Tab-separated table of C-alpha atoms in Angstrom:
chain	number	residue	atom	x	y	z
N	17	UNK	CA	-18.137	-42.244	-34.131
N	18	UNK	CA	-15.305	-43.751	-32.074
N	19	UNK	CA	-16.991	-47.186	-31.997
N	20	UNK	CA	-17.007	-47.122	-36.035
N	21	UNK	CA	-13.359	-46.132	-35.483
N	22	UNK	CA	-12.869	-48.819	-33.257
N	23	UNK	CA	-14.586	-51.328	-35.394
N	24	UNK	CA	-12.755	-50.621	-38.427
N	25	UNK	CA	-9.272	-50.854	-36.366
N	26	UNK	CA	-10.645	-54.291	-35.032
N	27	UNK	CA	-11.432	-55.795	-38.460
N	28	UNK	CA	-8.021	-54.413	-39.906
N	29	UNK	CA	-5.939	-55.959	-37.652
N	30	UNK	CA	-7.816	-59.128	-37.728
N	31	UNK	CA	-7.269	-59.026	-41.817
N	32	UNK	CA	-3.673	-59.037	-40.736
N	33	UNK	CA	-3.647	-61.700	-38.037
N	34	UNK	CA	-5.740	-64.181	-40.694
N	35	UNK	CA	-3.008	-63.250	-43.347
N	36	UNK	CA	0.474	-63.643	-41.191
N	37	UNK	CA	1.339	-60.313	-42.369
N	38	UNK	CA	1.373	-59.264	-38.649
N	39	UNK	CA	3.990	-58.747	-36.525
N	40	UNK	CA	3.169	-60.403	-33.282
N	41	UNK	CA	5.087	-60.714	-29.851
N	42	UNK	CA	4.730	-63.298	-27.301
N	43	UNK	CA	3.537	-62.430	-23.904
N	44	UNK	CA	6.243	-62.642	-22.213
N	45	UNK	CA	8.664	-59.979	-24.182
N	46	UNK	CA	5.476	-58.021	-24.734
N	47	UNK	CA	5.393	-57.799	-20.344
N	48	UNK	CA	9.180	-57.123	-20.554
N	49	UNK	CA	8.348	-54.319	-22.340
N	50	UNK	CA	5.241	-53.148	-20.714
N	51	UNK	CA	7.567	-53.289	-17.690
N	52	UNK	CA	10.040	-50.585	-18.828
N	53	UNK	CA	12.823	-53.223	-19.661
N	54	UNK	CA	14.945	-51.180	-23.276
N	55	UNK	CA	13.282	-52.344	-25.861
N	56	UNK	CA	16.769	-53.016	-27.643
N	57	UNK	CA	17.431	-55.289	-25.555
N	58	UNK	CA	13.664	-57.116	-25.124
N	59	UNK	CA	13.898	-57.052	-29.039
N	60	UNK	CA	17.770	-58.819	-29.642
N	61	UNK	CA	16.576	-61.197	-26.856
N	62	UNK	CA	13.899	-62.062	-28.882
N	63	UNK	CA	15.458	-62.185	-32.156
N	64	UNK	CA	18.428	-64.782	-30.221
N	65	UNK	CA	20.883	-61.778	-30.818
N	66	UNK	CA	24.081	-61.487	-28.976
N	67	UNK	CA	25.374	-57.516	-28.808
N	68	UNK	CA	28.331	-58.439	-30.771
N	69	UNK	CA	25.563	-59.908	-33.680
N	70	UNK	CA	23.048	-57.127	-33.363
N	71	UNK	CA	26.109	-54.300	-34.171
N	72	UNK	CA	27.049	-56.809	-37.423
N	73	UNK	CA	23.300	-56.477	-38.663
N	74	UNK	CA	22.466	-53.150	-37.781
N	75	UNK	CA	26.205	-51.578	-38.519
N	76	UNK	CA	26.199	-50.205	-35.281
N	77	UNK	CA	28.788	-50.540	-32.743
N	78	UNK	CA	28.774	-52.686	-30.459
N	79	UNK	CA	29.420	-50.354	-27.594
N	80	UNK	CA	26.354	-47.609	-28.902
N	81	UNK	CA	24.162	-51.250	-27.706
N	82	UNK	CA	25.750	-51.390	-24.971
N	83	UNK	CA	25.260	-48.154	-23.630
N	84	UNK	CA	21.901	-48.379	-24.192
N	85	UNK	CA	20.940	-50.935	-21.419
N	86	UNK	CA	20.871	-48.318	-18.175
N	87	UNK	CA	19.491	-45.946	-21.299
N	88	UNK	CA	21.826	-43.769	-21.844
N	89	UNK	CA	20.994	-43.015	-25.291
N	90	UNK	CA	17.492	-43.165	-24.285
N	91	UNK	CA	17.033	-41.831	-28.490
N	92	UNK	CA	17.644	-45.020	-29.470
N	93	UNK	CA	14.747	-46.969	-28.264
N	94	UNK	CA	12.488	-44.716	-30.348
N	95	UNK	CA	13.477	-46.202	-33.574
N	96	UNK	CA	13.912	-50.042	-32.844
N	97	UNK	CA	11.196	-52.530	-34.817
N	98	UNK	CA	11.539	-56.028	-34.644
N	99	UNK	CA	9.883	-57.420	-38.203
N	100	UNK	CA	7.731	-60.633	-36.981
N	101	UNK	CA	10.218	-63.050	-39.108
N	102	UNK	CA	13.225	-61.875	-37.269
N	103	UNK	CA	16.054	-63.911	-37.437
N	104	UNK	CA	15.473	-65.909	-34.537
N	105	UNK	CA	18.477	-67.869	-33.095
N	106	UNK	CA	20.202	-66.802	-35.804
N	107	UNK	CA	24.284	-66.697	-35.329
N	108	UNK	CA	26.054	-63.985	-37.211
């Protein structure tokens, strides 16, 4: 029964890679994170988002980002997503 499970998961996500409509991660942010590193940060790295630019979007401060690099807020982490057509290198 898992196998079927297994399958079905497989063919999904391959339905997704085919289409673009997933979300993917190169290897060496998806080790950063594998690794422990916040995944705020691994994730505005890989968007080419300063702090300052990441409070703008999100309408967080600044400082709440901040904090969470030795995590601090270790809540925050829990809710971060990264869509796969992030605004890379984007300024502002």
């Amino acid at each position: 029964m898992q196998q079927i499970s297994d399958t079905k998961a497989a063919v999904k996500a391959l339905r997704r890679l085919s289409s673009n409509t997933a979300a993917l991660i190169p290897a060496e942010y998806a080790d950063r994170l594998l690794n422990g590193e916040s995944a705020l940060r691994v994730y505005r790295n890989l968007c080419g988002l300063t702090q300052a630019a990441l409070a703008r979007k999100s309408g967080l401060r600044r400082v709440t980002i901040a904090e969470n690099r030795d995590r601090s807020k270790a809540g925050l982490n829990r809710n971060i997503t990264c869509p796969g057509r992030c605004a890379r290198r984007e300024s502002g």
